[in-house]
Amino acid sequence: DTAVSQTPKYLVTQMGNDKSIKCEQNLGHDTMYWYKQDSKKFLKIMFSYNNKELIINETVPNRFSPKSPDKAHLNLHINSLELGDSAVYFCASSLAGLAGGETQYFGPGTRLLVL
Amino acid sequence: SQQGEEDPQALSIQEGENATMNCSYKTSINNLQWYRQNSGRGLVHLILIRSNEREKHSGRLRVTLDTSKKSSSLLITASRAADTASYFCSHNTDKLIFGTGTRLQVFP
């Protein structure tokens, strides 16, 4: 069984469009995350949710809006896509929050290309 | 920047050789973790070392931590072609910070 799954795996879209990426974990974890990995492979945290509540919100444009309907799901909606949004987006989860040094489990990534 | 930095950025070795990667960080930490990322895939957790530990082993992996130098090393012994991947260190304070990784290529 897949522990952390993301859909879609690939997303190619035009500038200005709105798109969503879905993430689900079946590990029973309380905390979920979204990361962005750019072309230089730098992995940067965007958001963290603990039990459906926003914990970390890095300086991400407000075009990015995470939504957590329940603690097993954390979706990422992006409005008015820009060329610079092209990257690989990874969802991850952990049993508890980061302060406890919990291991994170990553999804396979969503490759977003904005044309 | 709080991000960790892996060194070297890229490493190429033959199967059977040992691979050593280093990681430096700037802030005090609770623990440090190493992850592996195969091309086109998500990160996979390898090993965690706590700030009060100096060395840890897991199979062919050996991790050391020197908090006085704010550095860690990952040693992969008897490398295999399947070890080809990017390796990231990460450390947490109130959020998990990743470096840019060491890209390891193991030739058969």
Short mmCIF file of C-alpha atoms in Angstrom, two decimals:
data_model
loop_
_atom_site.label_atom_id
_atom_site.label_comp_id
_atom_site.label_asym_id
_atom_site.label_seq_id
_atom_site.Cartn_x
_atom_site.Cartn_y
_atom_site.Cartn_z
CA ASP A 1 0.00 0.00 0.00
CA THR A 2 1.21 3.50 -0.82
CA ALA A 3 1.98 5.45 2.36
CA VAL A 4 1.94 9.00 0.97
CA SER A 5 0.33 9.50 -2.41
CA GLN A 6 0.05 12.56 -4.62
CA THR A 7 -2.01 13.29 -7.68
CA PRO A 8 -1.36 14.14 -10.38
CA LYS A 9 2.18 12.93 -10.96
CA TYR A 10 2.67 15.34 -13.85
CA LEU A 11 0.94 18.64 -14.48
CA VAL A 12 1.53 20.81 -17.54
CA THR A 13 -0.49 24.00 -17.72
CA GLN A 14 -0.57 27.51 -19.09
CA MET A 15 0.43 30.62 -17.19
CA GLY A 16 -2.50 32.21 -15.39
CA ASN A 17 -4.40 28.98 -14.81
CA ASP A 18 -5.50 27.67 -11.41
CA LYS A 19 -4.56 24.12 -10.45
CA SER A 20 -4.69 21.79 -7.45
CA ILE A 21 -2.44 19.00 -6.24
CA LYS A 22 -3.83 16.41 -3.86
CA CYS A 23 -2.01 14.51 -1.14
CA GLU A 24 -3.18 11.66 1.05
CA GLN A 25 -1.39 9.64 3.71
CA ASN A 26 -2.58 6.36 5.18
CA LEU A 27 0.00 6.23 7.98
CA GLY A 28 -2.19 7.76 10.66
CA HIS A 29 0.21 10.70 10.98
CA ASP A 30 -0.84 13.97 12.56
CA THR A 31 1.40 16.30 10.58
CA MET A 32 1.62 16.90 6.84
CA TYR A 33 3.86 19.15 4.75
CA TRP A 34 4.31 20.62 1.32
CA TYR A 35 7.80 21.16 -0.12
CA LYS A 36 8.97 22.72 -3.37
CA GLN A 37 12.10 21.40 -5.10
CA ASP A 38 13.47 23.70 -7.76
CA SER A 39 15.71 22.90 -10.72
CA LYS A 40 18.81 23.20 -8.54
CA LYS A 41 17.41 20.48 -6.25
CA PHE A 42 17.02 22.83 -3.32
CA LEU A 43 14.17 21.49 -1.21
CA LYS A 44 12.23 24.17 0.61
CA ILE A 45 9.35 23.77 3.02
CA MET A 46 6.19 25.67 2.13
CA PHE A 47 3.53 24.64 4.63
CA SER A 48 2.99 22.36 7.57
CA TYR A 49 -0.33 21.26 9.05
CA ASN A 50 -0.85 19.44 12.32
CA ASN A 51 -4.24 17.84 12.76
CA LYS A 52 -5.78 20.14 10.14
CA GLU A 53 -4.28 23.28 11.67
CA LEU A 54 -1.67 25.42 9.91
CA ILE A 55 1.63 25.31 11.80
CA ILE A 56 4.24 26.55 9.33
CA ASN A 57 3.64 29.02 6.55
CA GLU A 58 6.88 30.06 4.94
CA THR A 59 7.04 33.18 2.80
CA VAL A 60 4.98 31.68 0.07
CA PRO A 61 2.89 33.89 -2.24
CA ASN A 62 -0.76 33.94 -1.24
CA ARG A 63 -1.54 32.42 -4.64
CA PHE A 64 -0.69 29.16 -2.87
CA SER A 65 -3.41 27.98 -0.51
CA PRO A 66 -3.23 24.69 1.34
CA LYS A 67 -6.41 22.98 2.45
CA SER A 68 -6.67 20.14 4.94
CA PRO A 69 -10.17 18.60 5.01
CA ASP A 70 -8.96 16.00 7.51
CA LYS A 71 -5.63 14.99 8.97
CA ALA A 72 -5.05 12.40 6.25
CA HIS A 73 -5.29 14.92 3.42
CA LEU A 74 -3.44 18.11 2.58
CA ASN A 75 -4.20 19.61 -0.81
CA LEU A 76 -2.39 22.49 -2.45
CA HIS A 77 -4.25 24.94 -4.63
CA ILE A 78 -2.33 27.40 -6.79
CA ASN A 79 -4.00 30.41 -8.38
CA SER A 80 -2.75 32.41 -11.35
CA LEU A 81 0.18 30.12 -12.08
CA GLU A 82 3.46 31.77 -13.05
CA LEU A 83 6.50 30.44 -14.92
CA GLY A 84 8.51 30.44 -11.69
CA ASP A 85 6.08 28.00 -10.12
CA SER A 86 7.52 25.25 -12.31
CA ALA A 87 9.11 22.76 -9.93
CA VAL A 88 8.54 19.42 -8.26
CA TYR A 89 6.17 19.61 -5.32
CA PHE A 90 6.49 17.01 -2.59
CA CYS A 91 4.00 16.16 0.09
CA ALA A 92 5.26 14.56 3.29
CA SER A 93 3.91 13.44 6.64
CA SER A 94 5.24 12.66 10.08
CA LEU A 95 3.80 11.15 13.22
CA ALA A 96 4.18 14.37 15.18
CA GLY A 97 5.58 17.81 14.57
CA LEU A 98 9.12 18.71 13.62
CA ALA A 99 10.21 19.84 17.08
CA GLY A 100 10.29 16.21 18.13
CA GLY A 101 12.61 15.36 15.28
CA GLU A 102 10.16 13.04 13.63
CA THR A 103 11.06 11.19 10.47
CA GLN A 104 9.19 12.43 7.44
CA TYR A 105 7.69 10.18 4.79
CA PHE A 106 7.59 11.68 1.34
CA GLY A 107 5.22 11.25 -1.55
CA PRO A 108 6.50 10.60 -5.09
CA GLY A 109 6.25 14.24 -6.12
CA THR A 110 4.18 16.22 -8.63
CA ARG A 111 6.11 17.68 -11.53
CA LEU A 112 4.54 21.00 -12.44
CA LEU A 113 5.48 22.73 -15.67
CA VAL A 114 4.00 26.13 -16.38
CA LEU A 115 4.21 27.23 -20.01
CA SER B 1 20.27 31.08 5.62
CA GLN B 2 19.62 28.18 7.96
CA GLN B 3 19.95 25.52 5.30
CA GLY B 4 22.50 22.76 5.62
CA GLU B 5 25.14 22.29 3.00
CA GLU B 6 26.30 18.97 1.68
CA ASP B 7 29.79 18.45 0.39
CA PRO B 8 30.80 17.41 -2.20
CA GLN B 9 28.04 18.45 -4.57
CA ALA B 10 28.78 15.42 -6.73
CA LEU B 11 30.73 12.21 -6.19
CA SER B 12 31.55 9.40 -8.63
CA ILE B 13 33.00 6.09 -7.46
CA GLN B 14 33.29 2.45 -8.50
CA GLU B 15 31.20 -0.31 -7.00
CA GLY B 16 32.81 -1.65 -3.86
CA GLU B 17 34.41 1.63 -2.88
CA ASN B 18 33.32 3.67 0.12
CA ALA B 19 31.49 6.97 -0.32
CA THR B 20 31.75 9.77 2.22
CA MET B 21 29.51 12.80 2.21
CA ASN B 22 29.64 15.70 4.61
CA CYS B 23 27.03 18.09 5.88
CA SER B 24 27.47 21.39 7.68
CA TYR B 25 24.85 23.47 9.39
CA LYS B 26 24.69 26.81 11.11
CA THR B 27 22.25 26.64 14.00
CA SER B 28 22.02 24.42 17.07
CA ILE B 29 19.99 21.28 16.39
CA ASN B 30 17.83 18.69 18.10
CA ASN B 31 18.79 16.01 15.63
CA LEU B 32 20.14 15.53 12.14
CA GLN B 33 18.72 13.20 9.53
CA TRP B 34 19.98 11.84 6.24
CA TYR B 35 17.66 11.14 3.34
CA ARG B 36 18.16 9.60 -0.09
CA GLN B 37 16.41 10.71 -3.27
CA ASN B 38 16.48 8.50 -6.34
CA SER B 39 16.07 10.33 -9.63
CA GLY B 40 12.47 11.41 -10.11
CA ARG B 41 11.32 10.08 -6.75
CA GLY B 42 10.52 11.37 -3.28
CA LEU B 43 12.97 11.42 -0.40
CA VAL B 44 13.45 8.30 1.69
CA HIS B 45 14.62 8.53 5.28
CA LEU B 46 17.91 6.72 5.95
CA ILE B 47 19.05 7.47 9.47
CA LEU B 48 18.56 9.92 12.34
CA ILE B 49 21.24 10.94 14.81
CA ARG B 50 20.36 12.92 17.91
CA SER B 51 22.39 15.86 19.14
CA ASN B 52 23.73 13.87 22.11
CA GLU B 53 24.96 11.03 19.88
CA ARG B 54 28.32 11.00 18.11
CA GLU B 55 28.03 7.99 15.82
CA LYS B 56 25.32 5.70 14.53
CA HIS B 57 25.27 2.67 12.25
CA SER B 58 22.60 1.15 10.06
CA GLY B 59 23.66 -1.66 7.75
CA ARG B 60 26.28 -0.23 5.36
CA LEU B 61 25.63 3.29 6.60
CA ARG B 62 27.66 5.07 9.25
CA VAL B 63 26.78 8.57 10.39
CA THR B 64 28.87 10.78 12.63
CA LEU B 65 27.91 14.05 14.26
CA ASP B 66 30.23 16.71 15.61
CA THR B 67 28.13 19.42 17.24
CA SER B 68 31.19 21.51 18.10
CA LYS B 69 31.99 21.79 14.39
CA LYS B 70 28.32 21.77 13.37
CA SER B 71 28.99 18.99 10.90
CA SER B 72 27.94 15.45 10.10
CA SER B 73 29.23 12.81 7.74
CA LEU B 74 27.54 9.89 6.01
CA LEU B 75 29.71 6.94 5.03
CA ILE B 76 28.36 4.27 2.68
CA THR B 77 30.63 1.24 2.72
CA ALA B 78 31.03 -1.26 -0.12
CA SER B 79 28.90 0.86 -2.43
CA ARG B 80 26.61 -0.66 -5.03
CA ALA B 81 25.22 0.69 -8.29
CA ALA B 82 21.83 0.87 -6.56
CA ASP B 83 23.25 3.45 -4.15
CA THR B 84 23.30 5.94 -7.03
CA ALA B 85 21.08 8.78 -5.81
CA SER B 86 21.17 12.22 -4.24
CA TYR B 87 21.74 12.34 -0.50
CA PHE B 88 20.39 15.12 1.68
CA CYS B 89 21.04 16.03 5.25
CA SER B 90 18.40 17.83 7.22
CA HIS B 91 18.25 19.23 10.67
CA ASN B 92 15.39 20.57 12.71
CA THR B 93 14.94 23.39 15.05
CA ASP B 94 11.35 24.42 14.63
CA LYS B 95 11.30 23.40 11.00
CA LEU B 96 13.16 20.89 8.91
CA ILE B 97 15.86 22.42 6.76
CA PHE B 98 17.32 20.56 3.79
CA GLY B 99 20.57 21.16 1.98
CA THR B 100 20.96 20.88 -1.80
CA GLY B 101 22.29 17.35 -1.65
CA THR B 102 25.27 15.31 -2.81
CA ARG B 103 24.71 13.51 -6.09
CA LEU B 104 26.38 10.11 -5.82
CA GLN B 105 27.08 8.04 -8.93
CA VAL B 106 28.28 4.48 -8.40
CA PHE B 107 29.62 2.80 -11.53
CA PRO B 108 29.37 -0.98 -11.88
#
